[in-house]
Amino acid sequence: MVLHKHQRYTWVYKMQPPTNLISEAYSVLDANDRASYTQPAAELYPHQWLWDSCFIAIGLRHRDPERAQNEILSLLRGQWQNGMLPNIIFSPEPHYERDRNLWRSWINPEAPEEVATTAITQPPMLAEAVVKVGEKLAPPERREWYRKVYPALLKYHQWMYTERDPHGEGLVLQIHPWEVGMDNTPPWMAELHEHQLNWWIRAAKKTQADRVIDLFRRDTRKVPSKQRFDTIEALAMFDIQRRLRRKVYDIRRILDHSLFAVEDVAFNAILIRNNEQLRTIASVIKETLPEQLIENMKKTVIAFEQLWDPFSANYFSRDFITHKLFKETAVGTMLGLYAGTIPKEHALSLVHQLSDKHSYGSKFPVPSVPLNSAWFKADNYWQGPTWVNINWLIIDGLKRYGFIEEAAKLRETTLGMVTSYGCSEYFNPTDGHALGTPNFSWTAALAIDLSLNPIN
Ligand code: GLC
């Protein structure tokens, strides 16, 4: 549906989402379908990504629950012996050898034999996706579905606590910005610039060698470079990855050498909700979760409040060792709503920020960084643009807290943006226009899900 510019902004509250949004979104998913899994976007993201496939399954379930189940089952191929689910399972095609070799997951004995993967994870959205797909199945099939995935899911959640909460604090730690899925989000980037840049990256910065390196980047060949993270940051990401590989991806050795270790606010908020969904699954199939895991789950809910900063009324990520809060504001704070366990008054203050025109209340919300932050850049990846997966998580949280009007409004603006500007990877939060790669799978999948779930 092509709308005239002046119609675009008024459309959002007046009409139901057009049915051709749904059919367009399905055609994006069909084009990215690789039989057993869906690519996030052809060419730019050719492999299978963990949280992408979870969001994709949430959309696919409406048309074909079996295909949605397969999307999830194919993620489990990548599970490590110790329970970790990697953020990427690499395509076996010969021309992606470079990607597989960069990680060499096989150097760690816990890695699976059949597939090459990364050695880091991504936000744990799996239990949510399993439940959402289960909602589309009749009770006997649902139980069968839950029984099939439960062992792997349980192992994943246990892994997060045994490997990633070594001090038993309740908060799990992340060792690479890619684990958070919001690659260049300011709190992590500020930390990166302050402590993590190696001498040779600093030298590259000084000599402007980054301009040369830029020529070799795959992403900036597909998407304008001002919409991606800068080359110094990209180099630093690969450098952290290289340092993890040198420690054979062994978490004890990694932590002994004080590499990046952050208790990320968004990751832990998502964990809280997904712990809850894991409980739902267990109770439907009458399984008892291990005592220790239940204890840990309770601890996370309590420890999450240590991330609250009363002065700025925000949740922040913190350093694993020093517990210093990273006080750069970013949309991760809003996922406290999705966690669903934060006190109502904290939820209310997040809601105020969502509607504040100087903060997150832009015309096409929710910006990944508030408009009044020094980091805000309307076109740059996770430093300003609006992402549909984040909106979906916030909408879900708003609904469960009873902020129905706010949830309905955000659903409408999100669908309006996708209808007007297509299933893009991300969007300019002030004028709504498309950014990143077009035909992005999770935007399509979640637009379908939002369209088919009106908020009353
Ligand atoms: C980018 C995003 C990440 C996503 C991946 C594949 O790296 O930051 O969240 O999973 O692309 O779409």
XYZ file of C-alpha atoms and ligand atoms in Angstrom:
468
model
C 0.000 0.000 0.000
C 1.525 3.332 -1.037
C 0.540 6.245 1.139
C 1.053 9.923 0.421
C 3.429 11.597 2.798
C 0.729 13.593 4.625
C -1.335 10.413 5.087
C 1.434 8.441 6.682
C 1.285 9.944 10.112
C -2.495 9.960 10.407
C -2.921 6.435 9.118
C -1.610 4.886 12.223
C -4.502 5.516 14.577
C -7.334 5.350 12.094
C -7.083 2.132 10.176
C -6.578 -1.547 10.764
C -3.307 -2.873 9.366
C -3.851 -3.645 5.678
C -3.889 -7.329 4.819
C -1.214 -6.791 2.206
C 1.231 -5.955 5.012
C 0.802 -9.536 6.158
C 1.199 -11.027 2.698
C 4.243 -8.833 2.017
C 5.750 -9.945 5.305
C 5.183 -13.600 4.461
C 6.867 -13.124 1.121
C 9.943 -11.722 2.910
C 10.030 -14.814 5.125
C 9.544 -17.103 2.116
C 12.388 -15.429 0.241
C 14.704 -15.867 3.247
C 13.632 -19.474 3.868
C 16.478 -21.992 3.635
C 14.268 -25.072 4.204
C 15.336 -25.847 7.778
C 15.901 -22.275 8.929
C 15.298 -18.685 7.889
C 18.136 -16.289 7.165
C 17.795 -12.911 8.904
C 18.468 -11.296 5.494
C 19.826 -12.736 2.289
C 23.513 -11.915 1.664
C 24.126 -9.725 4.709
C 23.153 -12.397 7.252
C 23.279 -15.778 5.483
C 23.563 -18.033 8.575
C 21.107 -18.966 11.325
C 21.006 -16.539 14.268
C 19.645 -17.468 17.686
C 17.273 -14.692 18.695
C 16.369 -13.986 15.067
C 15.031 -17.534 14.690
C 13.033 -17.150 17.914
C 11.330 -13.998 16.611
C 10.873 -15.593 13.205
C 9.143 -18.634 14.748
C 6.786 -16.263 16.600
C 5.647 -14.899 13.223
C 5.685 -18.163 11.295
C 3.434 -19.907 13.838
C 0.394 -18.047 12.502
C 0.582 -19.645 9.088
C 2.456 -22.871 9.682
C 3.127 -24.017 13.267
C 5.089 -27.004 11.985
C 7.494 -24.765 10.069
C 7.799 -22.622 13.192
C 8.659 -25.733 15.218
C 11.337 -26.649 12.688
C 12.820 -23.161 12.922
C 13.334 -23.783 16.635
C 14.460 -27.401 16.310
C 17.103 -26.390 13.799
C 18.525 -24.015 16.424
C 19.060 -26.967 18.722
C 21.466 -28.528 16.215
C 23.976 -25.953 17.399
C 23.726 -26.693 21.116
C 27.045 -27.315 22.826
C 27.529 -30.298 25.177
C 27.598 -27.886 28.108
C 24.177 -26.482 27.116
C 25.223 -23.252 25.411
C 23.211 -22.165 22.395
C 25.460 -20.222 20.016
C 24.354 -16.933 18.481
C 25.192 -18.249 14.990
C 25.098 -21.650 13.315
C 27.130 -21.271 10.153
C 25.877 -22.308 6.749
C 27.904 -25.297 5.495
C 28.235 -23.815 2.013
C 31.881 -23.789 0.829
C 32.088 -20.037 0.295
C 31.433 -19.361 3.991
C 34.574 -21.168 5.066
C 36.122 -17.862 6.120
C 33.283 -17.228 8.584
C 33.573 -20.724 10.058
C 37.356 -20.478 10.308
C 37.224 -17.168 12.057
C 35.576 -18.877 15.018
C 36.932 -22.437 14.743
C 34.371 -23.571 17.315
C 35.793 -27.100 17.024
C 38.829 -26.127 19.133
C 36.583 -26.395 22.189
C 35.573 -29.987 23.078
C 32.050 -28.883 24.039
C 31.212 -27.745 20.504
C 28.883 -29.865 18.343
C 30.463 -32.057 15.699
C 27.927 -31.782 12.911
C 27.826 -27.993 12.550
C 30.220 -25.062 12.884
C 29.053 -22.351 15.252
C 30.260 -19.306 17.109
C 31.246 -19.714 20.750
C 29.069 -17.017 22.305
C 25.328 -16.818 22.877
C 22.517 -14.258 22.381
C 19.527 -13.097 24.478
C 17.600 -16.185 25.655
C 14.313 -15.759 23.776
C 13.864 -19.479 23.157
C 11.387 -20.381 25.913
C 9.170 -17.486 24.815
C 9.225 -18.715 21.212
C 8.475 -22.278 22.312
C 5.430 -21.130 24.302
C 4.186 -18.840 21.525
C 4.382 -21.686 19.008
C 2.732 -23.988 21.576
C -0.255 -21.608 21.761
C -1.054 -22.527 18.165
C -1.176 -26.263 18.875
C -3.988 -28.391 20.316
C -3.232 -29.487 23.918
C -1.904 -33.000 23.103
C 0.405 -31.682 20.348
C 1.446 -28.836 22.592
C 2.516 -31.258 25.314
C 4.382 -33.312 22.771
C 6.099 -30.159 21.493
C 7.096 -29.042 24.969
C 8.444 -32.522 25.803
C 10.571 -32.469 22.686
C 12.339 -29.184 23.464
C 12.310 -29.242 27.258
C 15.617 -31.114 27.834
C 17.594 -28.759 25.582
C 15.896 -25.685 26.994
C 16.535 -26.764 30.562
C 20.189 -27.411 29.764
C 20.514 -23.953 28.206
C 19.074 -22.182 31.246
C 21.266 -24.251 33.581
C 24.314 -23.383 31.478
C 23.579 -19.689 31.866
C 23.830 -20.006 35.627
C 26.692 -22.498 35.924
C 28.974 -20.811 33.385
C 27.791 -17.240 33.401
C 26.995 -16.608 37.049
C 30.164 -17.967 38.654
C 29.721 -15.906 41.841
C 26.105 -16.989 42.267
C 24.877 -13.390 42.192
C 21.727 -14.078 40.193
C 22.776 -11.916 37.245
C 24.367 -13.651 34.254
C 27.314 -12.096 32.457
C 28.113 -11.543 28.788
C 31.565 -11.586 27.276
C 31.045 -9.881 23.921
C 28.752 -7.065 22.695
C 27.382 -9.511 20.101
C 25.910 -11.585 22.934
C 23.498 -8.779 23.714
C 22.278 -8.532 20.121
C 22.504 -4.717 20.189
C 26.017 -4.644 18.851
C 27.060 -1.004 19.224
C 24.748 0.060 22.041
C 26.373 3.032 23.873
C 26.913 1.479 27.326
C 29.058 -1.283 25.809
C 30.779 1.047 23.337
C 31.703 3.547 26.063
C 33.315 0.700 27.994
C 35.021 -0.557 24.861
C 36.611 2.810 24.127
C 37.662 3.288 27.711
C 39.232 -0.093 28.474
C 39.210 -2.591 25.660
C 40.943 -1.008 22.703
C 44.241 -2.750 22.030
C 47.335 -0.765 21.131
C 47.069 -1.757 17.469
C 43.457 -0.620 17.246
C 44.425 2.696 18.824
C 47.237 2.934 16.281
C 44.818 2.214 13.440
C 42.612 4.979 14.757
C 45.507 7.422 14.903
C 46.840 6.629 11.454
C 43.316 6.491 9.985
C 44.045 2.971 8.738
C 40.389 2.276 9.503
C 39.504 3.983 6.218
C 41.437 1.324 4.345
C 40.024 -1.524 6.423
C 36.564 -0.162 5.701
C 36.976 -1.261 2.099
C 36.974 -4.909 3.186
C 33.834 -4.904 5.305
C 30.932 -7.027 4.073
C 28.214 -5.001 5.802
C 29.266 -1.593 4.489
C 29.181 -2.978 0.966
C 25.466 -3.677 1.443
C 24.425 -0.823 3.721
C 25.704 2.810 3.803
C 28.528 2.992 6.329
C 26.951 5.793 8.334
C 24.187 3.319 9.221
C 26.642 0.772 10.678
C 29.086 0.831 13.562
C 32.368 2.503 12.794
C 35.394 0.540 11.699
C 37.325 1.055 14.924
C 34.420 -0.490 16.812
C 34.184 -3.301 14.244
C 37.895 -4.009 14.655
C 37.526 -4.025 18.413
C 34.666 -6.573 18.131
C 36.845 -8.910 16.101
C 39.714 -8.341 18.481
C 37.600 -9.403 21.462
C 36.519 -12.461 19.495
C 40.170 -13.295 18.756
C 41.029 -12.980 22.445
C 38.190 -15.332 23.372
C 39.457 -17.825 20.785
C 42.946 -17.654 22.264
C 41.411 -18.809 25.547
C 39.759 -21.710 23.632
C 36.401 -20.222 24.638
C 36.897 -21.536 28.152
C 34.977 -19.257 30.494
C 37.356 -19.822 33.447
C 40.358 -18.757 31.408
C 38.424 -15.861 29.923
C 37.421 -14.520 33.336
C 40.917 -15.085 34.758
C 42.260 -12.740 32.133
C 39.648 -10.095 32.849
C 38.333 -9.877 29.343
C 35.028 -8.084 28.826
C 32.488 -9.282 31.427
C 29.252 -7.350 31.745
C 25.957 -8.128 33.475
C 23.786 -6.686 30.777
C 20.410 -5.235 31.654
C 18.578 -6.319 28.472
C 19.962 -9.854 28.540
C 18.996 -10.341 32.179
C 15.533 -8.842 31.694
C 14.933 -11.268 28.839
C 16.249 -14.100 30.988
C 13.734 -13.294 33.744
C 10.755 -13.540 31.402
C 12.105 -16.631 29.703
C 12.719 -18.311 33.060
C 9.034 -17.734 33.676
C 8.138 -19.269 30.322
C 10.372 -22.255 31.084
C 8.361 -22.757 34.290
C 5.166 -22.647 32.223
C 6.496 -25.329 29.901
C 7.618 -27.526 32.799
C 4.286 -27.256 34.549
C 2.297 -28.156 31.409
C 4.291 -31.358 30.995
C 4.411 -31.978 34.750
C 8.179 -31.804 35.028
C 9.790 -30.465 38.185
C 12.562 -27.970 37.588
C 15.757 -28.677 39.560
C 15.783 -26.945 42.973
C 19.030 -25.145 42.215
C 17.626 -23.635 39.041
C 14.500 -22.435 40.843
C 16.722 -20.794 43.455
C 18.772 -19.103 40.750
C 15.680 -17.875 38.944
C 14.414 -16.220 42.130
C 17.812 -14.633 42.700
C 17.783 -13.053 39.242
C 14.507 -11.283 39.934
C 15.892 -9.822 43.153
C 19.374 -9.022 41.800
C 17.894 -7.224 38.793
C 16.861 -4.392 41.125
C 20.546 -3.743 41.868
C 20.707 -2.390 38.309
C 18.239 0.385 39.149
C 19.692 3.862 39.461
C 17.217 5.996 41.446
C 18.808 9.288 40.357
C 18.187 8.835 36.657
C 15.303 6.354 37.125
C 16.878 3.858 34.742
C 18.144 0.300 34.792
C 21.781 0.016 33.724
C 24.162 -2.811 32.851
C 27.079 -3.230 35.215
C 30.631 -4.490 35.298
C 30.807 -8.086 36.544
C 33.847 -7.494 38.766
C 33.502 -3.931 40.071
C 29.696 -3.746 39.914
C 30.031 -0.225 38.537
C 26.880 0.740 36.628
C 27.380 1.800 33.001
C 25.378 4.997 33.090
C 24.890 5.571 29.388
C 21.193 5.533 28.618
C 19.947 3.101 25.978
C 16.770 1.199 25.211
C 17.955 -1.873 27.156
C 16.542 -0.120 30.235
C 13.014 -0.474 28.798
C 13.242 -4.249 28.784
C 12.631 -4.097 32.514
C 9.007 -3.891 31.354
C 9.362 -7.141 29.433
C 10.910 -8.840 32.499
C 7.574 -8.181 34.182
C 8.947 -8.381 37.722
C 10.108 -4.792 38.313
C 8.107 -2.706 40.834
C 5.135 -0.876 39.376
C 6.621 2.549 40.224
C 9.765 1.743 38.225
C 7.591 0.566 35.349
C 5.670 3.823 35.534
C 8.805 5.908 35.353
C 9.964 3.959 32.276
C 6.557 4.600 30.700
C 6.971 8.333 31.344
C 10.285 8.285 29.496
C 8.657 6.442 26.604
C 6.229 9.300 26.114
C 8.702 12.122 26.780
C 9.387 13.884 23.449
C 12.955 14.684 24.477
C 13.702 11.132 25.509
C 12.198 7.986 23.885
C 8.971 9.656 22.691
C 10.060 10.263 19.090
C 7.592 10.294 16.210
C 8.459 6.700 15.251
C 9.361 5.139 18.572
C 11.147 3.470 20.299
C 14.599 4.882 19.500
C 17.438 2.623 20.611
C 19.036 5.619 22.325
C 16.995 8.531 23.774
C 16.918 11.674 21.625
C 18.572 13.751 24.340
C 21.619 11.475 24.644
C 24.960 12.724 23.312
C 25.257 9.349 21.542
C 22.034 9.711 19.564
C 22.419 9.346 15.801
C 19.122 8.823 13.986
C 20.568 6.533 11.291
C 23.208 4.568 13.150
C 22.350 0.957 13.950
C 21.810 0.522 17.724
C 22.672 4.174 18.496
C 19.344 5.747 17.602
C 17.197 3.779 15.139
C 13.972 2.005 16.041
C 13.973 -1.810 15.920
C 10.795 -3.851 15.628
C 11.957 -6.667 17.927
C 12.576 -4.207 20.749
C 9.149 -2.666 20.183
C 7.585 -6.126 20.322
C 9.255 -6.814 23.681
C 8.203 -3.436 25.076
C 4.616 -3.860 23.846
C 4.447 -7.265 25.503
C 5.734 -5.792 28.768
C 3.391 -2.786 28.648
C 0.418 -5.111 28.182
C 1.339 -7.302 31.123
C 1.752 -4.218 33.344
C -1.698 -3.003 32.288
C -0.488 -0.031 30.219
C -2.970 -0.985 27.541
C -3.333 2.373 25.829
C 0.435 2.805 25.575
C 0.829 -0.741 24.231
C -1.898 -0.191 21.625
C -0.344 3.084 20.509
C 3.116 1.586 20.133
C 1.686 -1.353 18.202
C -0.052 1.064 15.835
C 2.995 3.255 15.202
C 5.162 0.180 14.693
C 2.786 -1.319 12.140
C 2.342 2.062 10.472
C 6.095 2.389 10.054
C 6.464 -1.076 8.518
C 3.478 -0.525 6.235
C 4.875 2.751 4.945
C 8.536 1.866 4.721
C 8.745 -1.911 4.342
C 10.260 -4.771 6.352
C 13.570 -3.040 6.945
C 16.174 -3.992 9.462
C 15.685 -0.733 11.408
C 14.060 2.676 11.011
C 14.852 6.324 11.511
C 12.984 7.197 14.748
C 12.257 10.774 13.748
C 10.983 10.425 10.169
C 10.365 6.662 10.011
C 12.347 5.960 6.885
C 13.911 2.578 6.213
C 17.495 1.831 7.299
C 19.844 -1.131 7.140
C 19.067 -4.054 4.901
C 15.592 -4.387 3.323
C 13.557 -7.609 3.662
C 14.670 -8.333 7.186
C 13.104 -11.469 8.617
C 12.328 -10.510 12.215
C 10.707 -7.239 11.137
C 8.448 -9.276 8.825
C 7.711 -11.986 11.393
C 6.910 -9.602 14.233
C 4.818 -7.344 11.978
C 2.700 -10.424 11.251
C 2.453 -11.238 14.944
C 1.545 -7.666 15.928
C -0.995 -7.417 13.104
C -2.773 -10.567 14.191
C -2.817 -9.645 17.886
C -4.863 -6.484 18.390
C -4.707 -4.989 21.869
C -8.039 -4.384 23.532
C 22.971 -7.855 13.874
C 22.095 -7.536 15.080
C 21.817 -8.821 15.857
C 21.187 -9.836 14.917
C 22.062 -10.078 13.687
C 21.383 -10.931 12.639
O 24.222 -8.287 14.276
O 22.689 -6.586 15.886
O 20.966 -8.571 16.935
O 20.942 -11.028 15.578
O 22.375 -8.853 13.084
O 20.184 -10.341 12.238
